[in-house]
Structure formats: structure tokens, C-alpha cells
Coordinates of C-alpha atoms in Angstrom, one line a residue:
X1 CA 12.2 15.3 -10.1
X2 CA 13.0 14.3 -13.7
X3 CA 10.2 11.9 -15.5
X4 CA 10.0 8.7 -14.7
X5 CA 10.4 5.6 -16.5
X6 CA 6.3 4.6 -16.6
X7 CA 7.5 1.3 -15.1
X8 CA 8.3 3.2 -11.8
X9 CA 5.8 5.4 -11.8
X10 CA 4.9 3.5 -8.5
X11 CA 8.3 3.8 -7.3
X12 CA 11.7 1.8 -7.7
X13 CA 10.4 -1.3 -6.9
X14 CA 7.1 -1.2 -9.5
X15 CA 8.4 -3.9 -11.7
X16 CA 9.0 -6.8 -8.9
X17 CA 6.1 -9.0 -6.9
X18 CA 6.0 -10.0 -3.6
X19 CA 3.7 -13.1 -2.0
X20 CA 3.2 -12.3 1.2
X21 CA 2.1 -15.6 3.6
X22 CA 3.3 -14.3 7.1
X23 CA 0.8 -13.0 9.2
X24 CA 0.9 -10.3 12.4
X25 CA 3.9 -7.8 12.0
X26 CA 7.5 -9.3 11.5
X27 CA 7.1 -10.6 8.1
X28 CA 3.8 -8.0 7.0
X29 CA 6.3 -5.0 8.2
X30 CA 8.8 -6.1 5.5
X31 CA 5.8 -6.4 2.6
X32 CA 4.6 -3.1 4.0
X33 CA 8.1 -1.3 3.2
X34 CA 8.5 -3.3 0.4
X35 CA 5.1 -1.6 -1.1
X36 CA 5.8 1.4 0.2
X37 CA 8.2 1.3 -2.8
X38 CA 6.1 0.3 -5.7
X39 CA 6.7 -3.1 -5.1
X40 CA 3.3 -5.4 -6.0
X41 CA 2.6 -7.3 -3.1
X42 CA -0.3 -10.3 -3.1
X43 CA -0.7 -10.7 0.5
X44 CA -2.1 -14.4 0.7
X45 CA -4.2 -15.1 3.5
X46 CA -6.5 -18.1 4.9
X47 CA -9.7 -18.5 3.6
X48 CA -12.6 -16.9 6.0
X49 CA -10.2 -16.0 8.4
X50 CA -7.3 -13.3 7.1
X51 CA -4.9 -11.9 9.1
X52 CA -4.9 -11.9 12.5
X53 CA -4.1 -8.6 12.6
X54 CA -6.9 -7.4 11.0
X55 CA -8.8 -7.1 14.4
X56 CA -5.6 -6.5 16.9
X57 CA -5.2 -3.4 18.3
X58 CA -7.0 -0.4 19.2
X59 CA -10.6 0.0 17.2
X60 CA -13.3 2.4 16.9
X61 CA -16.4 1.2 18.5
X62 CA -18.7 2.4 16.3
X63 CA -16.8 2.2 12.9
X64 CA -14.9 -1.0 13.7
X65 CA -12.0 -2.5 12.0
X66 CA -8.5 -2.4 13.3
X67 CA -6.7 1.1 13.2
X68 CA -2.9 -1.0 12.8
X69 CA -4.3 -2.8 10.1
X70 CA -4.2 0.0 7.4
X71 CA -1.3 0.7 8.2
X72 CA 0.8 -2.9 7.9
X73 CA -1.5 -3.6 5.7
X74 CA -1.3 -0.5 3.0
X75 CA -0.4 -0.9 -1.0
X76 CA -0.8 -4.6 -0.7
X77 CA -3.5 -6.7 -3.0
X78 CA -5.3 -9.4 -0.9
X79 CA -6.4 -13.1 -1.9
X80 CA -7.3 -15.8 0.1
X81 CA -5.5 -19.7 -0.2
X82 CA -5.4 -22.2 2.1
X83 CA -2.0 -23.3 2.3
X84 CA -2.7 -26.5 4.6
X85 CA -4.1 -28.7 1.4
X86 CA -2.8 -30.1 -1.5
X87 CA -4.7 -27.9 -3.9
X88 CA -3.2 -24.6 -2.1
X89 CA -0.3 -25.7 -2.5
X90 CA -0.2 -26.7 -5.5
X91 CA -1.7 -23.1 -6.9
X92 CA 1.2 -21.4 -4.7
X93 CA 3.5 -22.7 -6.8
X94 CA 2.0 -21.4 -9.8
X95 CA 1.9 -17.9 -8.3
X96 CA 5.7 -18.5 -7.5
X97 CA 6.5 -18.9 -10.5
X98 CA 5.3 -15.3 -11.5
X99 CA 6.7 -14.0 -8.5
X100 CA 10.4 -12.0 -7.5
X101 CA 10.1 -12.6 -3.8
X102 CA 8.4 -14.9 -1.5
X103 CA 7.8 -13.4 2.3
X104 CA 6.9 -15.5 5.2
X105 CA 7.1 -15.6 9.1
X106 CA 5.7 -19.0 9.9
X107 CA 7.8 -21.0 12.4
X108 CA 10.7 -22.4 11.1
X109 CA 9.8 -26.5 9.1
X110 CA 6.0 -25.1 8.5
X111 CA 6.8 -24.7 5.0
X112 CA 8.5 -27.7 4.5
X113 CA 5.7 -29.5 6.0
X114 CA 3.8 -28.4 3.1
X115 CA 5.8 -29.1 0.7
X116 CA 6.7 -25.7 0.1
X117 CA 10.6 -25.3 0.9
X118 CA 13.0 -23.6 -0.8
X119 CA 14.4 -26.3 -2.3
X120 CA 11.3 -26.6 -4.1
X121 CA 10.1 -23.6 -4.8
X122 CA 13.6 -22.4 -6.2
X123 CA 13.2 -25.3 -8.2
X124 CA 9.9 -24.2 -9.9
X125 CA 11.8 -20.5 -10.2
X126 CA 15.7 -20.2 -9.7
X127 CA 15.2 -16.5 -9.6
X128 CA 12.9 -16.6 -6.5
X129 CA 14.6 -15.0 -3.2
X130 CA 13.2 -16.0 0.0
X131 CA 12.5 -14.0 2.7
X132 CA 11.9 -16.1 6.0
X133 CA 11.6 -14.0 9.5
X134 CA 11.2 -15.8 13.0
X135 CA 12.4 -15.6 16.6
X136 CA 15.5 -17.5 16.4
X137 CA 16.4 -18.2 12.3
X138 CA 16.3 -21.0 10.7
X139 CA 18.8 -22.9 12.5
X140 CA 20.5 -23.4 15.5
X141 CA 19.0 -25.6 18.6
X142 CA 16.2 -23.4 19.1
X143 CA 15.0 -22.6 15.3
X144 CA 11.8 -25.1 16.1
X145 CA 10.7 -23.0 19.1
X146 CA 7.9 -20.3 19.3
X147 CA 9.2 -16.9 19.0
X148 CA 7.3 -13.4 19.3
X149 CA 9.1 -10.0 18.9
X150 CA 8.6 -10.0 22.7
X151 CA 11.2 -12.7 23.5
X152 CA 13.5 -11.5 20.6
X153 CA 13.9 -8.5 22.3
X154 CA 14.9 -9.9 25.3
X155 CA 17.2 -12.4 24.2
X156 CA 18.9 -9.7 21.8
X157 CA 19.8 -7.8 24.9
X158 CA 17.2 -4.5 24.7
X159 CA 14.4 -5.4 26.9
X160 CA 17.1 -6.0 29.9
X161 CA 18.7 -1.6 29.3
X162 CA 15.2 -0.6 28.9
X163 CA 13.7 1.2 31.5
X164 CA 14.3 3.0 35.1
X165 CA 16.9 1.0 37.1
X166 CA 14.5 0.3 40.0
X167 CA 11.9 -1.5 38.1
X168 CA 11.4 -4.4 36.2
X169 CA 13.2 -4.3 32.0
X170 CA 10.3 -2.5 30.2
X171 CA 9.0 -2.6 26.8
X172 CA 9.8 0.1 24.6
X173 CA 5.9 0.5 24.0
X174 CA 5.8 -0.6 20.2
X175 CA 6.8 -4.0 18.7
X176 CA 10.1 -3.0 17.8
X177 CA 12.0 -6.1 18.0
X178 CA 9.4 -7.3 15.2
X179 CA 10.1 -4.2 13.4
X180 CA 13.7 -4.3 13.3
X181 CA 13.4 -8.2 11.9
X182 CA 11.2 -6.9 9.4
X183 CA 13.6 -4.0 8.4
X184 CA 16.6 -6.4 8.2
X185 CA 14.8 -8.7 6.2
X186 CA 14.1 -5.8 3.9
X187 CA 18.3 -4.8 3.7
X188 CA 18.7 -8.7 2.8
X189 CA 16.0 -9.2 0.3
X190 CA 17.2 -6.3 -1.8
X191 CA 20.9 -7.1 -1.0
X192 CA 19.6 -10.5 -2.9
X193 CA 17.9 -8.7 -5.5
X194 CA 21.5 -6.8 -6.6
X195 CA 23.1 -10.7 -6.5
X196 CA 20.1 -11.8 -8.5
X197 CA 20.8 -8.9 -10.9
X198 CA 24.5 -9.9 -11.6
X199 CA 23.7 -13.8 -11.2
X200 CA 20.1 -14.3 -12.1
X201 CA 20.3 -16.7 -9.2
X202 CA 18.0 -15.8 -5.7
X203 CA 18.6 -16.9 -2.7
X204 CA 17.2 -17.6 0.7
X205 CA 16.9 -14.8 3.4
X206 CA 17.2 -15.4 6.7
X207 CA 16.1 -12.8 9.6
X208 CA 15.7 -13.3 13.3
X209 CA 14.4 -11.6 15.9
X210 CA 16.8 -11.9 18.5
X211 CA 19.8 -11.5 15.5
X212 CA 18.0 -7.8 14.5
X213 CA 17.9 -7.1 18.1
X214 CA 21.6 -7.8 18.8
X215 CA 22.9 -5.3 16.0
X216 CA 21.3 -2.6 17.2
X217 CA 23.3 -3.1 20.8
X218 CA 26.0 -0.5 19.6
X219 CA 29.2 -2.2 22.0
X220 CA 27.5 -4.5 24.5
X221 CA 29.3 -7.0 23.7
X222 CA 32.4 -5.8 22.8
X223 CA 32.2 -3.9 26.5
X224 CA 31.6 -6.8 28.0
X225 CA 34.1 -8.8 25.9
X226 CA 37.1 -6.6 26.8
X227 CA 36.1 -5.1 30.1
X228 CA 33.9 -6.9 31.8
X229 CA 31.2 -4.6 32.4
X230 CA 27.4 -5.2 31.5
X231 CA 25.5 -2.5 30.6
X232 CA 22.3 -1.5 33.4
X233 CA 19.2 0.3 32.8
X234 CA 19.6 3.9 33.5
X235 CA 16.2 5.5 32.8
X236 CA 16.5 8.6 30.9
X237 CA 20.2 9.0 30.3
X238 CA 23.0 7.5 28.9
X239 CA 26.2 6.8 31.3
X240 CA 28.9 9.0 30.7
X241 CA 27.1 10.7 27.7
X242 CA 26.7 14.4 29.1
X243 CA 24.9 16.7 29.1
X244 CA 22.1 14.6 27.1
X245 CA 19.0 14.4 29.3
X246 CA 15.1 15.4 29.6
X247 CA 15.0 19.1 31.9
X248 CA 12.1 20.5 33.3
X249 CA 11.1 23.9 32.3
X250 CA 8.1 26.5 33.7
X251 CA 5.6 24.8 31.9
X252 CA 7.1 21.5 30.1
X253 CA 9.7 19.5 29.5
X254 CA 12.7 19.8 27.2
X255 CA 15.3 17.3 25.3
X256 CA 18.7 18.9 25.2
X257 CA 21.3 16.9 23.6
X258 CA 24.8 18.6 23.9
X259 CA 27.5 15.6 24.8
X260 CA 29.8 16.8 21.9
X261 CA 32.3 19.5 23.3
X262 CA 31.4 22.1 20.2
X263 CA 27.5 21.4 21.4
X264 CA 28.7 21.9 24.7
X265 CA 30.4 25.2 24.7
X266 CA 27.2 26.8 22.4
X267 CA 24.7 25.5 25.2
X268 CA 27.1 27.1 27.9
X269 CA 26.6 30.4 25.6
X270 CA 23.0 30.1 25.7
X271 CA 23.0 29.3 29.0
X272 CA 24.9 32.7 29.9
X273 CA 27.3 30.1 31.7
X274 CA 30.6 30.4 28.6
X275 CA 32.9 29.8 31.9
X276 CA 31.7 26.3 32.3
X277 CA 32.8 25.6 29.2
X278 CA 36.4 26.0 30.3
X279 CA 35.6 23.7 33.6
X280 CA 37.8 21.0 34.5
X281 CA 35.1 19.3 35.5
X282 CA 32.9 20.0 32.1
X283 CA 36.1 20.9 29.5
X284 CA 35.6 17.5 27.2
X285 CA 33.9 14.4 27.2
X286 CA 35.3 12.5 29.7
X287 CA 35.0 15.0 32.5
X288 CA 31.5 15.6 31.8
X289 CA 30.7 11.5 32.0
X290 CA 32.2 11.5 35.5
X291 CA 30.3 14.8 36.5
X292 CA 27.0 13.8 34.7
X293 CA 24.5 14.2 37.3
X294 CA 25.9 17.8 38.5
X295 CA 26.0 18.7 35.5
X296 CA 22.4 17.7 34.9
X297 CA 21.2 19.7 37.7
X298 CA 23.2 22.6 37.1
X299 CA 21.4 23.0 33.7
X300 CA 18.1 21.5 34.8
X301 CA 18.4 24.6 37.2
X302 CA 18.3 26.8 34.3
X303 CA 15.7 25.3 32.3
X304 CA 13.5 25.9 34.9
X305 CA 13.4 29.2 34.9
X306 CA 12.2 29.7 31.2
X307 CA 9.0 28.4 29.5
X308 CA 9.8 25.6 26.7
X309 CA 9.3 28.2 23.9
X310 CA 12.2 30.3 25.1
X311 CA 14.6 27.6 25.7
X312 CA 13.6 25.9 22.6
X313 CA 14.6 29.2 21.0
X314 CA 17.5 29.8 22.6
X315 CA 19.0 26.5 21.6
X316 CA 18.2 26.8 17.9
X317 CA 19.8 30.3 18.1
X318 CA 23.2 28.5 19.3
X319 CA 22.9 25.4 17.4
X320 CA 22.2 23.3 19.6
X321 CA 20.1 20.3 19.6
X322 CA 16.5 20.4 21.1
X323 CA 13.3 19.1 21.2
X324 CA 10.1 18.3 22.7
X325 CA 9.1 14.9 23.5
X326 CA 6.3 14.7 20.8
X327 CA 2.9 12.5 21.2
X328 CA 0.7 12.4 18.0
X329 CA -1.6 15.4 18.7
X330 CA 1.7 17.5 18.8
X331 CA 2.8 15.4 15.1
X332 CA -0.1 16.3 13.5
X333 CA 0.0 20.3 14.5
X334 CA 3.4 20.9 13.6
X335 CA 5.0 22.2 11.0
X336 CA 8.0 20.1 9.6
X337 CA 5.3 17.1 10.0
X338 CA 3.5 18.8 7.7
X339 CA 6.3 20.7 5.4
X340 CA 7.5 17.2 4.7
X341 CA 4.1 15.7 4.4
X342 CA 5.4 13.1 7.1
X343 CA 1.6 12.2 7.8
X344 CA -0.5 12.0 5.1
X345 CA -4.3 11.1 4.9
X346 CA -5.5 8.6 2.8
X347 CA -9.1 6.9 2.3
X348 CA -10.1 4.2 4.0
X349 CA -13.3 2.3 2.9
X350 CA -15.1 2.7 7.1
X351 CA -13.3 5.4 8.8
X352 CA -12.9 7.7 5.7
X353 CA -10.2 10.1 5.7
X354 CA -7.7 8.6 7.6
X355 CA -4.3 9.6 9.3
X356 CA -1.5 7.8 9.0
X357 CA 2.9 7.9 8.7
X358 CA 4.1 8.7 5.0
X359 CA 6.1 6.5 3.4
X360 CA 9.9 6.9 4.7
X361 CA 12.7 7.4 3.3
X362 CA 12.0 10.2 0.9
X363 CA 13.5 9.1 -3.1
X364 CA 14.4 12.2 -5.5
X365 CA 13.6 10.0 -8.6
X366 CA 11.3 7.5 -7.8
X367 CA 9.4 8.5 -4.3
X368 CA 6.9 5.9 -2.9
X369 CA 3.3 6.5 -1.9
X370 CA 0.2 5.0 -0.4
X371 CA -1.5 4.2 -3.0
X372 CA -4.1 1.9 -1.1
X373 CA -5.0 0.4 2.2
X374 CA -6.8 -2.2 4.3
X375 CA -7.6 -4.3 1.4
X376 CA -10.7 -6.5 2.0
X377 CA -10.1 -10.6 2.8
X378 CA -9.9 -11.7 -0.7
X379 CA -11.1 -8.4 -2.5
X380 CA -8.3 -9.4 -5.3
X381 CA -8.9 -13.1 -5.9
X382 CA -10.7 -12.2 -9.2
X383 CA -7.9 -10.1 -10.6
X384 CA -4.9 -12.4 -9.5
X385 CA -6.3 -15.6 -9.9
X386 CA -8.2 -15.2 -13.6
X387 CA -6.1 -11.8 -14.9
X388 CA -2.9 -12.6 -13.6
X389 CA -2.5 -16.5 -13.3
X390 CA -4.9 -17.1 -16.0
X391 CA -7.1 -19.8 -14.3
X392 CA -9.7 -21.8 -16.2
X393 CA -13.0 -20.3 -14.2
X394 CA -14.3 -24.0 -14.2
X395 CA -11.2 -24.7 -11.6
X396 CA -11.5 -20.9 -10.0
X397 CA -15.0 -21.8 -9.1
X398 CA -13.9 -25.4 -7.6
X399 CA -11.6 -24.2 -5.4
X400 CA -14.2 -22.0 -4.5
X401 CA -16.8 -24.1 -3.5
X402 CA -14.1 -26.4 -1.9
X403 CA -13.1 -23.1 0.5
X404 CA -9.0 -23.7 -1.2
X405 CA -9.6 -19.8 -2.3

């Protein structure tokens, strides 16, 4: 890595500055990868009340605080401003003016209501791109409704393929519909940023739940579209993608992934089983779809007669893909986690040293890093509100004593 400008010595996004209002995960995800990146983010946050977030999920019962919110809440500066009244709002706009983005997740019209649209806050800064993330967008009939990552999902089309066919649709076990909102919004706000660069205009940004969802559906609709056919959940496989499945072995299970007809013919090697290769039934793609769950068993067969280590060896010697299905004691012990620095541990000021997912993806020039987390309710008011906006203290201390900040 060549030396870097000292205006990305955070990394490529050093030199821009987020406000963060949304609260929970679909807009905080977005600030999160956004700081990730170097980017300065001034996560705003009601006064003696912060971020929900910052008591959901699990906790340790003797230390505390949330264990999710280091994580969304990592490389972010925190200050508290109650948006609701006049005098908020009226400092937002000042910090808008100082500011490159402006992130939010509040239902669609809260802003407004406050006086706080785009229209006017483009107004006070023509640069400013917008980045609003919700259930259903910003139009449309249902725009005004309540929308959690939950119903996105559902309404996108992934909660109903998820899961074994004889059950209820599942959850995929994390709040990815949220997540994928949050990522999108990300693609769009820096999409912005290059307009913004060429124009120095921003623009608004617009991500929805159900919208992220849907473009991660591969050809649902399409399928459907053309054919007719709706796609059903099918548990651990995919229909007509063979041999791709979980196999039992002596002492485990394995992931072997070896639908390509290259793959194929190296797993029939390592399997001692070349002539299958050459199968009617198995000889390309197709076949294999329509012979998927004899063909499952005929190489579940042979898994089970091997302990993980062996088969996992045996496909790495023939190139083809393998795995275990990994929980995070099995992360944290093994050795491309760790080669690649994939979990890192940082300090956090209850629990200590603290483990936690690097920053992804990995930049030659200018990497990111964690360079802090779980920042206390308002532990940056001082520094943003007199060091960075400059305030009088007289007013600092009103809106003080008036609970504004």
C-alpha cells in the first residue's frame, strides 16, 4: 500500500460527513458502512433517550449494554437533539449546512412535518444528498404505512422461498431485509456523490425495503412472467441446481457445491465414481436437475463413509467447492478468519476487549478500520456543537437546560 493522502488516512471517505437521524438498523447499517470508510458520521439522537437499539438484543447480565449496538453503532460520533421542537430544528439546519449527506429512516412525511424536507434542506445546502430508507419508499399508496425489515421481506418475495416446504415461510435469522435497504442506500448515496462531483448538485435517495428485497430475487419474476411458475420453498437445495446440497458425513456435515459440469466431473474423480460423469442421467446440467435427489443420495452415500476432514480434503485436492456450515466459535478458530483479520477486537468502554466483523470490503489504497465504538448518548455534543458548529456557550447551555441537546 502506497502512502496516503493524510486526508484519507481514515479511508476514502475521510473528507465527507454524515448526520445520521434514523434509529434501529435500516438507516444506522448504511451510517455504519459509511464509517466503516472514513466517512465522519454525527449520529443525532433524542435527548435522554438514544437509540433504541442501544438496549435491543442479546446482553451480558453482569456488564450490560447491548452487544449489536457496538457494532451498528461503531466509528460514529454521538450528540443528542431533539428534533420534535423548533429550536432542534432550527440547529439541524445549521449542522446541514456543514454536512455531505443527511441519513434517515423515519416514516415517510416525519420530516416534512418538521420542517425538515428536502426541499428545504437542499435549500440551505444544494450540495446535500439525501438518504431516506423505509418499508415501502417515499411514494406510492402505501409510502405513509409502518414498515419493519420484517414485512419488506415478505412483500419483496424472500420470506415466502425461505424455509422447509412443510412449514410455515421462515426468517433467515438476521434482519436482512433491513440490511439489504441499508446496503442499497449505500450504492445510491455514493452513486449521488459521483453526480454531485461532476454537477455539484445532490440529490435525494430513495431506498425501500420491499424494493432491496425484490432485486435480490434473481428471475422470480421473470419465471413467473414468461412461464408461469412461482418459485416454492425447497429447504436445503435449489431445484434443478445439482449436485449442490448439505451431506452427512461420520461425524458432521458437509457443503458440497458442484452444479457446474467441470465441478462435476472433479467431484466424480474424488469420489472414485469418473463413470458418472459420463451418465446420461448426470452428463450436464439439465440431466442432473431432473435426477437431483438420486443424485443427492448417491453422493450423500459416500460422504458418509468419511469423516469431514477427509472429504473436506479430498474436495480441495480436485477443486472443488466445500465447506462447513460455520457458527461463530468455528469463525473465531479458523485460520482464513484470522489470515485476513476478518474479526478483529476492538475496546469497548464495559466489556473490554471485544469481538467483532472487520470492516468489508478490503481497499488496497485506502482500507477502512474501526476506529471507535458504542459511543456514549451525547459523549460528542461538546466537540460538534462548540468545535465544529461554533455555538455561543451562552445558547449551548440554553438548549441545555431546555433538554433541545
Amino acid at each position: 500500500m502506497m502512502n496516503r493522502p493524510v486526508e484519507f488516512a481514515n479511508g476514502a471517505l475521510a473528507d465527507l460527513r454524515v448526520l445520521e437521524l434514523g434509529t434501529l438498523l435500516a438507516g444506522p447499517f448504511c451510517g455504519q458502512i459509511l464509517g466503516d470508510m472514513g466517512a465522519d458520521v454525527i449520529k443525532i439522537e433524542p435527548p435522554n433517550q438514544g437509540d433504541p437499539m442501544r438496549v435491543w438484543g442479546r446482553h451480558d447480565e453482569a456488564q450490560g449494554p447491548s452487544l449489536w449496538w457496538p457494532v451498528v453503532s461503531r466509528n460514529k460520533r454521538s450528540i443528542t437533539l431533539d428534533l420534535r421542537r423548533p429550536e432542534g430544528q432550527e440547529v439541524l439546519k445549521e449542522l446541514v449546512a456543514k454536512a455531505d449527506f443527511l441519513l434517515e429512516n423515519f416514516r415517510p412525511g416525519t420530516l416534512e412535518k418538521w420542517g425538515l424536507g428536502y426541499d428545504t434542506l437542499s435549500a440551505i445546502n444544494p450540495r446535500l444528498i439525501m438518504i431516506r430508507v423505509s418499508g415501502y419508499g417515499q411514494t406510492g399508496p402505501y409510502a405513509h404505512r409502518a414498515g419493519f425489515g420484517a414485512i419488506g421481506e415478505a412483500m419483496g418475495g424472500l420470506r415466502y422461498v425461505v424455509g422447509d416446504p412443510k412449514t410455515a415461510p421462515s426468517r433467515m435469522g438476521i434482519s436482512i431485509g433491513d440490511s439489504l435497504a441499508a446496503t442499497f442506500a449505500c450504492v445510491g448515496a455514493l452513486s449521488a456523490l459521483h453526480y454531485r462531483e461532476k454537477t455539484g448538485r445532490g440529490q435525494m435517495v430513495d431506498s425501500a425495503i420491499y424494493e432491496a428485497v425484490l432485486n435480490m430475487m434473481e428471475s422470480l419474476i421473470t419465471e413467473f412472467d414468461k412461464t408461469g411458475f412461482i418459485r416454492e420453498r425447497t429447504g436445503a437445495i435449489l431445484p434443478k441446481i445439482a449436485p449442490s446440497n448439505v451431506y452427512p458425513t461420520q461425524d458432521s456435515l458437509v457443503l458440497v457445491a458442484a452444479n457446474q459440469d467441470t465441478v462435476f466431473r472433479r467431484l466424480c474423480a474424488a469420489m472414485g465414481r469418473a463413470e458418472l460423469a459420463a451418465d446420461p442421467r448426470y452428463a450436464d446440467h439439465q440431466a442432473r436437475g431432473r435426477h437431483q435427489k438420486e443424485l443427492d443420495d448417491l453422493i450423500g452415500e459416500w460422504t458418509s463413509t468419511l469423516p469431514t476432514r477427509d472429504v473436506l480434503a479430498l474436495m480441495d485436492q480436485h477443486g472443488v467447492p466445500a465447506g462447513l456450515i460455520y457458527r461463530a466459535p468455528d469463525m473465531l478458530t479458523d485460520p482464513q478468519f484470522a489470515a485476513r483479520q476478518a474479526i478483529v477486537t476492538v475496546q469497548h468502554p464495559q466489556y473490554g476487549d471485544l469481538k467483532m466483523q472487520n470492516v468489508a470490503p478490503k481497499l488496497s489504497e485506502t482500507p477502512g478500520a474501526i476506529r471507535s465504538v458504542a459511543p456514549g448518548l451525547g459523549q460528542h455534543n461538546d466537540e460538534v456543537y462548540l468545535t465544529l458548529m461554533k455555538m455561543q456557550p451562552p445558547r449551548y447551555e440554553e438548549l441545555k437546560q431546555k433538554q433541545v441537546i
